[in-house]
């Protein structure tokens, strides 16, 4: 089964993700949210239905093509769709993967932009739900710190040096937050992700397969590195460069 070239939302794409830890779940696996590690563990063991989306995710999915078109026209960048990739073809790394909203290159660029020397990046789109009022949503004042595990994971999996987190709104413009790759952060987060997978998910699956109760492998609410990862996430968020665009610019580029 190929792990690349899969379209988001396809049956094959969903199957590839269901048996792996993917970037959108990294913050939960690291203990950023109350109950997140337990919910994710239950999903991966088949003890709970996987998250099937809600109004917020439906809104984001419905606006994604619009947002990609806006980003491309605002920046002049080429954006290619969509790969699912694992961290490494090595069998020991097949448990971890990611699927970004786009892979970015400047027009005509290969390994780097010939004009600027900047290597290609990765795109992650956010269309805020704004507590049920998405039309009234405004771009974030800064890159949300709780997305840092996801974007650092995307950069690690796709070997990109930066991620543009693009916040797209319908009536109040848009913003691009340039997040730089941080190998030290990734190394620390990888430890937390690996512990979650190999100390809790895998032995829990083995227990179920053997007809045993997996409860003894249930993870704690947080990991030993959770607080430090949150602190570093805020630092990375605060360091991200932001470019704001008016509603006219954003609409006019669609």
XYZ file of C-alpha atoms in Angstrom:
254
model
C 0.000 0.000 0.000
C 1.434 3.328 -1.094
C 1.792 5.909 1.636
C 2.104 8.889 -0.681
C -0.105 10.609 -3.192
C -3.344 10.055 -1.310
C -6.094 12.681 -1.483
C -7.392 13.978 1.827
C -10.664 12.383 2.811
C -10.413 9.338 0.563
C -11.070 5.898 2.044
C -7.424 4.970 1.557
C -6.277 8.203 3.185
C -8.528 7.579 6.185
C -7.265 4.003 6.486
C -3.641 5.151 6.398
C -4.294 7.645 9.183
C -6.393 5.411 11.419
C -3.524 3.067 12.238
C -1.005 5.846 12.831
C -0.361 8.850 14.996
C -0.835 11.879 12.741
C 0.184 15.517 13.106
C -3.291 16.846 13.887
C -3.352 14.585 16.970
C 0.123 15.456 18.266
C -1.112 18.038 20.776
C -3.507 15.491 22.268
C -0.824 12.801 22.415
C 1.443 15.265 24.227
C -1.200 16.041 26.853
C -2.071 19.597 25.838
C -5.813 19.114 26.452
C -7.700 17.604 29.353
C -8.805 14.103 28.436
C -7.021 14.251 25.097
C -4.526 11.465 25.701
C -7.200 9.108 26.989
C -9.582 9.855 24.123
C -6.843 9.343 21.549
C -5.712 6.099 23.206
C -9.267 4.746 23.151
C -9.634 5.679 19.479
C -6.400 3.961 18.477
C -7.387 0.810 20.376
C -10.841 0.771 18.803
C -12.517 1.307 22.179
C -14.147 4.525 20.964
C -15.313 5.771 17.601
C -12.693 7.949 15.915
C -13.462 11.639 15.686
C -15.740 12.043 12.661
C -15.822 15.826 12.551
C -18.246 18.497 13.704
C -19.590 21.839 12.524
C -16.212 23.494 13.038
C -14.295 20.928 10.980
C -17.003 20.920 8.307
C -16.693 24.688 8.040
C -12.924 24.433 7.685
C -13.106 21.675 5.081
C -15.700 23.598 3.099
C -13.517 26.702 2.958
C -10.190 24.977 2.317
C -10.130 25.274 -1.495
C -11.136 28.934 -1.214
C -8.361 29.503 1.301
C -5.715 27.769 -0.813
C -6.670 29.922 -3.805
C -6.408 33.048 -1.650
C -3.008 32.014 -0.283
C -1.626 31.286 -3.755
C -2.714 34.642 -5.114
C -1.599 36.608 -2.071
C 1.879 35.084 -2.086
C 2.493 34.053 -5.693
C 3.565 30.642 -4.436
C 2.873 27.299 -6.046
C 0.907 24.950 -3.787
C 0.708 21.262 -4.583
C -1.789 18.752 -3.183
C -1.891 16.412 -1.074
C 0.424 13.727 0.178
C 0.143 11.452 3.152
C 3.591 10.541 4.320
C 5.113 8.615 7.187
C 8.138 9.953 9.021
C 10.438 7.377 7.460
C 10.087 4.252 5.301
C 11.947 2.452 8.077
C 9.512 -0.039 9.592
C 10.135 1.395 13.056
C 8.793 4.794 11.930
C 5.641 3.753 10.075
C 3.481 4.604 13.095
C 3.871 8.359 12.644
C 2.683 10.412 9.681
C 1.151 13.634 8.444
C -0.898 15.163 5.648
C -0.548 18.941 5.178
C -2.942 21.245 3.380
C -0.271 21.976 0.804
C 3.393 21.836 -0.110
C 4.770 25.248 -1.025
C 7.356 26.312 -3.576
C 7.954 29.656 -5.213
C 7.136 29.672 -8.946
C 9.668 27.599 -10.817
C 11.549 26.623 -7.690
C 13.185 23.256 -7.216
C 15.088 22.777 -3.977
C 15.200 26.516 -3.243
C 13.694 29.699 -4.609
C 16.373 30.928 -7.044
C 15.517 34.560 -6.251
C 15.628 34.385 -2.464
C 17.453 31.155 -1.663
C 14.530 30.125 0.546
C 13.776 26.380 0.571
C 10.206 25.182 -0.032
C 7.747 25.083 2.846
C 4.519 23.499 3.967
C 1.031 25.013 4.262
C -1.477 24.533 7.062
C -4.840 26.286 6.780
C -7.094 27.341 9.633
C -10.600 28.748 9.105
C -11.747 29.804 12.593
C -15.159 28.599 13.739
C -15.291 31.456 16.253
C -17.628 29.674 18.674
C -20.337 29.225 16.065
C -19.933 32.600 14.339
C -17.401 31.866 11.581
C -18.517 34.808 9.433
C -17.566 37.135 12.282
C -14.168 35.502 12.813
C -10.998 37.591 12.661
C -7.420 36.404 12.138
C -5.582 35.338 15.280
C -3.462 38.083 16.910
C -0.543 35.640 16.756
C 0.066 32.047 15.713
C -1.892 29.905 18.206
C 0.607 28.061 20.388
C -1.524 24.917 20.449
C -0.967 24.391 16.707
C 2.809 24.284 17.128
C 2.969 20.476 17.617
C 1.057 20.003 14.373
C 3.134 22.380 12.267
C 6.466 21.185 13.705
C 5.329 17.637 12.961
C 4.457 18.559 9.376
C 7.892 20.081 8.864
C 9.634 17.041 10.315
C 7.664 14.512 8.266
C 7.990 16.438 4.992
C 11.509 17.750 5.710
C 10.566 21.406 5.234
C 12.256 24.335 6.940
C 9.181 26.503 7.495
C 5.417 26.315 7.665
C 2.976 29.019 6.681
C 0.003 28.792 9.007
C -2.679 30.594 7.006
C -5.715 31.912 8.874
C -8.531 32.578 6.407
C -11.730 34.406 7.326
C -14.733 35.322 5.204
C -15.268 38.965 6.172
C -12.208 40.098 8.121
C -9.224 39.291 5.967
C -6.479 36.780 6.527
C -3.044 36.349 8.051
C 0.032 34.262 7.408
C 2.186 33.185 10.345
C 5.624 31.923 9.294
C 6.726 29.224 11.750
C 10.339 28.081 11.520
C 11.416 24.499 12.001
C 12.850 23.750 15.437
C 14.789 20.458 15.562
C 15.216 20.606 19.350
C 11.475 21.009 19.843
C 10.821 18.112 17.493
C 13.294 15.875 19.313
C 11.554 16.601 22.613
C 8.072 16.117 21.178
C 9.124 12.910 19.446
C 10.013 11.461 22.854
C 6.511 12.211 24.154
C 4.856 10.840 21.006
C 6.994 7.710 21.047
C 6.187 7.064 24.699
C 2.473 7.440 23.990
C 2.619 5.009 21.084
C 4.996 2.341 22.344
C 4.141 2.394 26.053
C 0.381 2.770 25.759
C -1.091 2.170 22.284
C 0.941 -0.817 21.109
C 0.807 -2.837 24.359
C -2.873 -1.948 24.693
C -3.530 -3.369 21.229
C -1.575 -6.498 22.093
C -3.610 -6.938 25.280
C -6.884 -6.728 23.362
C -5.605 -9.177 20.747
C -4.778 -11.605 23.564
C -8.237 -11.212 25.080
C -6.893 -9.238 28.037
C -7.993 -5.969 29.621
C -5.854 -3.111 28.211
C -6.700 -0.765 31.085
C -3.278 -1.040 32.709
C -1.815 0.623 29.621
C -4.118 3.655 29.745
C -1.973 6.816 29.635
C -1.819 9.458 32.333
C -3.447 12.827 31.727
C -0.115 14.428 30.834
C 3.421 13.389 29.922
C 6.547 14.348 31.841
C 7.413 16.729 28.984
C 3.967 18.312 28.619
C 4.689 21.519 30.532
C 8.002 22.109 28.777
C 6.416 21.457 25.377
C 3.695 23.984 26.157
C 6.288 26.554 27.207
C 8.355 26.035 24.068
C 5.211 26.102 21.927
C 4.413 29.573 23.241
C 7.948 30.740 22.497
C 7.735 29.440 18.930
C 4.307 31.024 18.522
C 5.551 34.407 19.721
C 8.545 34.227 17.364
C 6.443 33.540 14.265
C 6.422 36.403 11.764
C 2.917 37.564 10.823
C 1.614 39.168 7.635
C -1.931 40.565 7.684
C -4.138 41.022 4.643
C -7.312 43.064 4.366
C -10.649 41.543 3.457
C -10.416 43.249 0.063
C -6.992 41.774 -0.637
C -8.132 38.361 0.543
C -11.361 38.368 -1.473
C -9.727 39.922 -4.493
C -7.173 37.145 -4.629
C -9.731 34.324 -4.668
